[in-house]
Amino acid sequence: MTALDFIAQTRAAISTITEPDLEAADLTNCDREPIHIPEAIQPYGVLLVLSQPDWIITQASQNTDIYLGQSVESLLGQPLSVLLKDVQIQQITNCLQEDFDTVNPLRFEITVGETVQLFSAVIHRSERAVVLELEPGEVPTSVSFFDFYSLVKRPVSRLQKTQTLSELCQVAVEELKQITGFDRVMVYRFSEDGAGSVIAEAKLETLEPFLGLHYPPTDIPKQAKYLYLLNLLRLIPDATYTPVPLVSTDGTAAPLDMSLANLRSVSPLHTEYLTNMGVRASMSISLICDRKLWGLIACHHNSPRKLSYEVRTVCEFLGQVIALELTSRQDSEDADYKIRIKTIQAEFITALTASETLLQGLTQNAEQLMALTSSAGVAYCEKSSITLFGHTPTKPDISKLMQWLEAQFDQGMVYQTGALSQVYPAANKFENGVSGLMALAISKVQQIYILWFRPEVVQTVNWAGNPVKSAETDEDGQLRISPRQSFKLWKETVRQRSLPWKPCETEAAIELRSAIIGLVLKKADELAQVNTELERSNVELDAFAYVASHDLKEPLRGIHNYSSFLIEDYGEQLGEDGSSKLQTLMRLTQRMEDLINSLLHYSRLGRAELLLEPVDLNDLVNGAIDVLKMSKSEPVSFEVPLPLPVVMCDRTQVTELFTNLLSNAIKYNTRDEKRIEIGFLGPNVTDIKIPMGITHSIFYVKDNGIGIREKHLDAVFRIFKRLHAAGSYGGGTGAGLTIVKKIVERHGGQVWVDSVYGEGSTFYFTLENSANE
């Protein structure tokens, strides 16, 4: 690959970059200036616009008489053959069928008066026209491959030997100063907000240093940065030049798009800016990394200076070499830090694999989670639950922040800023001086997010003059932004900013998300296998339940019936003792049948599909109370302090839930005045013990019965677990509360009990899958 091939490929790679939306931005008059259609050129060459296929000159710069010996009026409307020979026109035709960067410049000899003048010809298309730029040359032959190689061999060799980013940039400016002869050469790096800073400089000793100075984003407006992406090199031989206007055959034609023209006249604001700096000539070389404008190599000279096209090509080539090396140096500088991050990531994957929940896996070592992005605090958010570690805003502040953040994830799964208060003003009131935020969306659907926070770092920034442009009134009485007049050192204390987030830290967050999703998918596969096994087991359990309800119950009935027959037929022979034993046998068979029925009911309860529908709990509870009143003879006082809500639930199962709780409240109560209260509470109550994660309304059934000892509170929900003798308090199988727990869990809720022995019990439960209507 030749050097020109290399440059051609680089230009082709950036040709797909889209133009910035200037109308959508917060524009100054600099940003609105249409610098790509100045309708004028710099005076160090001639520009011709040609139509096809007839090669008629439709536009030309007004200085044709100086360089070509013919007035612009005499050339307009004429064929190109009045200037060039047929063989030269054929060269241009052939060039249009190839990539321009592989053929530019052409060498043309044009007769001007009685002499033959050598020109460098550069060709490109602009919309439907062909643009031909002619620069007078001094050397009769083009630079050979060996000439080009000798110019770039030493700089490339030195660049490749550098180890750090700062060393690379310093060698770059030194070599380019040697090649170009400019008084000052700088590497100018852009920050995320568009501001720039000088990070390397080679200059004459007599010049004031610019190294370390910062420049505001407005010094290089948005559309200028876009043109730097299209044109990798820009030359202004004399900033005090008088623009040469273009003249066309049709005065009503749309202005020519000169984005790709080397001779394009620059903005008057820019030449005024250079004059204020004391600069007469300048050249800029674009440094493009990952299709983004990373920075510029800026060359300044205190007197006019023009470089040949060949030397400019060498500089452009070196600019691309430097851009390639920039990525490598940045990666190598963070190598040790990246290795540390990779180690932390590996530890997290191990912890997540061994953890039952994502929260446990991420937060069991919160220090490492913060170290993953060098943060001072972290928040794990899952729906409305927020877990905090380190220095963070409060939970209410984070809840409001999450509402704002949801719109920020439209462009990706990571959002970051080093100046949170500038984009989210409420952050001004955050505790702990939080200024930096990196937010990672693990799952938008499940509302799982990780937020890292960084504190404010007060900085002193050295600006090249006051960064705030002053406004002045133009001839029409309109306010315009003028270039800064002073570039002397101007210090500013910057607050409400954190250290910037490094690309490797952003990558670490994204890779953490990928690892989590990978583990979740693995867990899902394992769960699918478990579910398959459970389905098989459920089929076997159903078969067992059928046997238990049919085959086992049949011999039990037989034992019960034959025992009854024996008592009736042989009671006198068996005597009182024998009859008593047979009656005991009958009671045992009846109890065993009850246990089998309860087990069958419990097993089917977990597999039955829920039939969710809107249910008025007032009607449901009143129905359950009416049934109990008919079956219970003792007086009971039922109280419902507040009307119960309408919820989405399975009416049959929730009826059984309330019936079991109310029946137990009556059964385990020895008072003369039995009182039972049925009600519900909001999720923010503070006067009762609530398990972690409860966010829905809490229902309860409260009684004044015998109560439960504290050591037995966890045991009451176990199947067939009785705290009293089988015949005490009306008997029972001990499955009622187990069935209550199963029904609550089927509805996505939780159930728990609070009791004082001898005074009464309160059973609390939620129905979280049953949203209140």
Short mmCIF file of C-alpha atoms in Angstrom, two decimals, residues 290-541:
data_model
loop_
_atom_site.label_atom_id
_atom_site.label_comp_id
_atom_site.label_asym_id
_atom_site.label_seq_id
_atom_site.Cartn_x
_atom_site.Cartn_y
_atom_site.Cartn_z
CA ASP A 290 -12.77 5.84 15.88
CA ARG A 291 -14.34 8.17 13.31
CA LYS A 292 -14.39 11.02 15.84
CA LEU A 293 -12.37 14.22 15.90
CA TRP A 294 -9.92 13.54 18.74
CA GLY A 295 -7.93 16.73 18.19
CA LEU A 296 -5.82 18.80 15.80
CA ILE A 297 -2.19 19.43 15.07
CA ALA A 298 -2.22 23.23 14.84
CA CYS A 299 0.65 25.04 13.08
CA HIS A 300 1.14 28.81 13.43
CA HIS A 301 3.55 31.20 11.75
CA ASN A 302 4.09 34.88 12.41
CA SER A 303 4.54 35.71 8.74
CA PRO A 304 2.89 34.40 5.53
CA ARG A 305 3.89 30.83 4.70
CA LYS A 306 2.71 28.52 1.92
CA LEU A 307 3.57 24.82 1.67
CA SER A 308 3.55 22.84 -1.55
CA TYR A 309 0.88 20.22 -2.10
CA GLU A 310 3.53 17.49 -1.74
CA VAL A 311 4.66 18.68 1.67
CA ARG A 312 1.05 19.01 2.77
CA THR A 313 0.47 15.41 1.66
CA VAL A 314 3.41 14.31 3.83
CA CYS A 315 1.91 16.17 6.79
CA GLU A 316 -1.51 14.62 6.17
CA PHE A 317 0.05 11.15 6.03
CA LEU A 318 1.92 11.72 9.30
CA GLY A 319 -1.30 12.98 10.87
CA GLN A 320 -2.97 9.64 10.13
CA VAL A 321 0.00 7.69 11.47
CA ILE A 322 -0.16 9.76 14.66
CA ALA A 323 -3.93 9.17 14.96
CA LEU A 324 -3.38 5.42 14.73
CA GLU A 325 -0.67 5.56 17.39
CA LEU A 326 -2.88 7.65 19.70
CA THR A 327 -5.28 4.78 20.31
CA SER A 328 -2.40 2.43 21.06
CA ARG A 329 -0.80 4.84 23.56
CA GLN A 330 -4.06 5.53 25.34
CA ASP A 331 -4.67 1.80 25.69
CA SER A 332 -1.15 1.15 26.99
CA GLU A 333 -1.37 3.96 29.57
CA ASP A 334 -4.43 2.32 31.11
CA ALA A 335 -3.05 -1.22 30.83
CA ASP A 336 -2.38 -1.75 34.56
CA TYR A 337 -5.70 -0.18 35.49
CA LYS A 338 -7.51 -2.39 32.97
CA ILE A 339 -5.87 -5.51 34.39
CA ARG A 340 -7.10 -4.52 37.86
CA ILE A 341 -10.61 -3.98 36.48
CA LYS A 342 -10.52 -7.38 34.77
CA THR A 343 -9.57 -8.98 38.10
CA ILE A 344 -12.53 -7.32 39.82
CA GLN A 345 -14.84 -8.46 37.01
CA ALA A 346 -13.65 -12.05 37.42
CA GLU A 347 -14.34 -11.89 41.16
CA PHE A 348 -17.84 -10.59 40.50
CA ILE A 349 -18.63 -13.38 38.06
CA THR A 350 -17.50 -15.93 40.65
CA ALA A 351 -19.60 -14.23 43.35
CA LEU A 352 -22.65 -14.00 41.10
CA THR A 353 -22.41 -17.65 40.15
CA ALA A 354 -22.47 -18.68 43.82
CA SER A 355 -25.20 -16.22 44.84
CA GLU A 356 -28.90 -16.89 45.08
CA THR A 357 -29.86 -13.37 43.98
CA LEU A 358 -28.32 -10.65 41.84
CA LEU A 359 -28.45 -8.22 44.78
CA GLN A 360 -26.48 -10.61 46.96
CA GLY A 361 -23.87 -11.29 44.28
CA LEU A 362 -23.27 -7.60 43.52
CA THR A 363 -23.39 -6.15 47.00
CA GLN A 364 -21.70 -8.76 49.19
CA ASN A 365 -18.47 -6.91 48.38
CA ALA A 366 -19.60 -3.35 47.77
CA GLU A 367 -16.05 -1.96 47.95
CA GLN A 368 -15.09 -3.97 44.87
CA LEU A 369 -18.24 -2.86 43.06
CA MET A 370 -17.21 0.76 43.62
CA ALA A 371 -13.60 -0.01 42.66
CA LEU A 372 -14.81 -1.33 39.32
CA THR A 373 -15.34 2.28 38.19
CA SER A 374 -13.26 4.11 40.84
CA SER A 375 -16.40 5.49 42.44
CA ALA A 376 -17.12 6.74 45.95
CA GLY A 377 -20.64 5.36 46.14
CA VAL A 378 -22.99 2.93 44.40
CA ALA A 379 -26.74 2.31 44.33
CA TYR A 380 -28.45 -0.90 43.29
CA CYS A 381 -32.00 -0.21 42.12
CA GLU A 382 -34.53 -2.96 41.45
CA LYS A 383 -38.01 -1.59 40.82
CA SER A 384 -38.79 0.57 43.86
CA SER A 385 -36.15 -1.08 46.08
CA ILE A 386 -32.87 0.84 46.47
CA THR A 387 -29.73 -0.41 48.22
CA LEU A 388 -26.94 2.12 48.93
CA PHE A 389 -23.22 1.83 49.69
CA GLY A 390 -20.61 4.54 50.21
CA HIS A 391 -21.18 8.24 49.53
CA THR A 392 -24.43 8.60 47.60
CA PRO A 393 -27.51 10.81 47.46
CA THR A 394 -30.44 9.79 49.66
CA LYS A 395 -32.96 7.15 48.58
CA PRO A 396 -35.72 9.73 47.86
CA ASP A 397 -33.24 11.73 45.71
CA ILE A 398 -32.26 8.60 43.80
CA SER A 399 -35.91 7.66 43.25
CA LYS A 400 -36.49 11.02 41.54
CA LEU A 401 -33.19 10.71 39.66
CA MET A 402 -34.29 7.33 38.27
CA GLN A 403 -37.42 8.90 36.79
CA TRP A 404 -35.20 11.36 34.89
CA LEU A 405 -32.68 8.67 33.94
CA GLU A 406 -35.23 6.48 32.15
CA ALA A 407 -35.25 8.93 29.22
CA GLN A 408 -31.43 9.01 29.10
CA PHE A 409 -31.14 5.31 28.20
CA ASP A 410 -32.69 5.77 24.75
CA GLN A 411 -29.25 5.82 23.11
CA GLY A 412 -27.72 2.90 25.01
CA MET A 413 -27.42 1.01 28.26
CA VAL A 414 -24.88 3.37 29.87
CA TYR A 415 -25.31 7.04 30.74
CA GLN A 416 -22.47 9.04 32.23
CA THR A 417 -21.62 12.61 33.11
CA GLY A 418 -18.99 14.36 35.13
CA ALA A 419 -21.21 17.40 35.77
CA LEU A 420 -24.57 16.00 36.88
CA SER A 421 -25.97 19.32 38.10
CA GLN A 422 -25.61 20.82 34.61
CA VAL A 423 -27.96 18.27 33.06
CA TYR A 424 -30.04 17.52 36.17
CA PRO A 425 -30.36 20.74 38.25
CA ALA A 426 -31.86 18.91 41.25
CA ALA A 427 -28.39 17.42 41.84
CA ASN A 428 -27.30 20.80 43.25
CA LYS A 429 -29.04 19.79 46.48
CA PHE A 430 -27.60 16.29 46.69
CA GLU A 431 -25.76 15.34 49.86
CA ASN A 432 -22.09 14.26 49.86
CA GLY A 433 -21.22 16.64 47.01
CA VAL A 434 -22.08 14.17 44.22
CA SER A 435 -21.11 15.51 40.79
CA GLY A 436 -20.27 12.44 38.68
CA LEU A 437 -22.74 9.73 37.66
CA MET A 438 -22.43 6.54 35.65
CA ALA A 439 -25.72 4.67 35.29
CA LEU A 440 -25.96 1.14 33.92
CA ALA A 441 -29.28 -0.39 32.83
CA ILE A 442 -29.16 -4.12 33.53
CA SER A 443 -32.80 -4.58 32.47
CA LYS A 444 -35.25 -1.84 31.56
CA VAL A 445 -38.16 -4.28 31.67
CA GLN A 446 -37.32 -5.54 35.17
CA GLN A 447 -36.18 -2.01 36.17
CA ILE A 448 -32.77 -3.14 37.42
CA TYR A 449 -30.06 -0.47 37.44
CA ILE A 450 -26.65 0.17 38.98
CA LEU A 451 -25.64 3.78 39.67
CA TRP A 452 -22.06 4.79 40.48
CA PHE A 453 -21.35 8.20 42.01
CA ARG A 454 -18.25 10.39 42.19
CA PRO A 455 -17.73 13.45 44.39
CA GLU A 456 -16.98 16.98 43.29
CA VAL A 457 -13.31 17.74 42.52
CA VAL A 458 -12.54 21.45 42.59
CA GLN A 459 -10.13 22.30 39.76
CA THR A 460 -8.21 25.35 38.60
CA VAL A 461 -8.23 25.61 34.79
CA ASN A 462 -5.74 27.78 32.89
CA TRP A 463 -7.49 29.41 29.93
CA ALA A 464 -5.94 31.24 27.00
CA GLY A 465 -7.75 34.46 27.87
CA ASN A 466 -11.27 34.82 29.24
CA PRO A 467 -13.23 31.93 27.65
CA VAL A 468 -16.45 33.97 27.52
CA LYS A 469 -16.81 35.68 24.16
CA SER A 470 -17.96 39.26 24.26
CA ALA A 471 -20.89 40.58 22.26
CA GLU A 472 -20.65 43.62 20.03
CA THR A 473 -23.07 45.46 17.77
CA ASP A 474 -22.52 45.12 14.02
CA GLU A 475 -23.30 47.68 11.29
CA ASP A 476 -26.95 46.58 11.20
CA GLY A 477 -27.36 47.09 14.92
CA GLN A 478 -27.45 43.35 15.60
CA LEU A 479 -25.53 41.72 18.41
CA ARG A 480 -22.76 39.41 17.17
CA ILE A 481 -20.24 37.28 19.02
CA SER A 482 -16.73 38.55 18.36
CA PRO A 483 -13.49 36.57 18.62
CA ARG A 484 -11.62 37.03 21.87
CA GLN A 485 -9.10 39.86 21.92
CA SER A 486 -6.87 38.54 24.68
CA PHE A 487 -5.09 35.17 25.02
CA LYS A 488 -3.19 35.91 28.22
CA LEU A 489 -3.33 33.39 31.05
CA TRP A 490 -6.76 33.50 32.73
CA LYS A 491 -7.43 31.21 35.71
CA GLU A 492 -10.84 29.81 36.59
CA THR A 493 -11.95 27.71 39.56
CA VAL A 494 -14.30 25.00 38.29
CA ARG A 495 -16.80 23.45 40.72
CA GLN A 496 -19.58 20.83 40.59
CA ARG A 497 -17.50 18.53 38.41
CA SER A 498 -16.02 15.12 39.14
CA LEU A 499 -13.05 13.42 37.59
CA PRO A 500 -13.99 12.32 34.05
CA TRP A 501 -15.01 8.72 33.43
CA LYS A 502 -12.38 6.78 31.49
CA PRO A 503 -13.39 4.73 28.45
CA CYS A 504 -12.07 1.58 30.14
CA GLU A 505 -14.41 2.24 33.10
CA THR A 506 -17.38 2.54 30.76
CA GLU A 507 -16.29 -0.67 29.05
CA ALA A 508 -16.03 -2.36 32.46
CA ALA A 509 -19.64 -1.41 33.26
CA ILE A 510 -20.85 -2.72 29.89
CA GLU A 511 -18.90 -5.97 30.31
CA LEU A 512 -20.36 -6.39 33.82
CA ARG A 513 -23.84 -6.12 32.31
CA SER A 514 -22.95 -8.71 29.65
CA ALA A 515 -21.63 -11.06 32.36
CA ILE A 516 -24.81 -10.64 34.41
CA ILE A 517 -27.02 -11.31 31.40
CA GLY A 518 -24.92 -14.36 30.54
CA LEU A 519 -25.33 -15.73 34.05
CA VAL A 520 -29.04 -14.97 34.04
CA LEU A 521 -29.43 -16.90 30.78
CA LYS A 522 -27.44 -19.78 32.26
CA LYS A 523 -29.66 -19.74 35.35
CA ALA A 524 -32.69 -19.65 33.07
CA ASP A 525 -31.47 -22.78 31.27
CA GLU A 526 -30.90 -24.52 34.59
CA LEU A 527 -34.33 -23.42 35.79
CA ALA A 528 -35.88 -24.74 32.57
CA GLN A 529 -34.30 -28.12 33.26
CA VAL A 530 -35.57 -28.02 36.86
CA ASN A 531 -39.05 -27.11 35.62
CA THR A 532 -38.98 -30.04 33.22
CA GLU A 533 -38.06 -32.32 36.10
CA LEU A 534 -40.75 -30.73 38.27
CA GLU A 535 -43.35 -31.30 35.58
CA ARG A 536 -42.35 -34.96 35.53
CA SER A 537 -42.46 -35.07 39.33
CA ASN A 538 -45.84 -33.37 39.37
CA VAL A 539 -47.23 -36.03 37.07
CA GLU A 540 -45.94 -38.68 39.49
CA LEU A 541 -47.30 -36.67 42.42
#
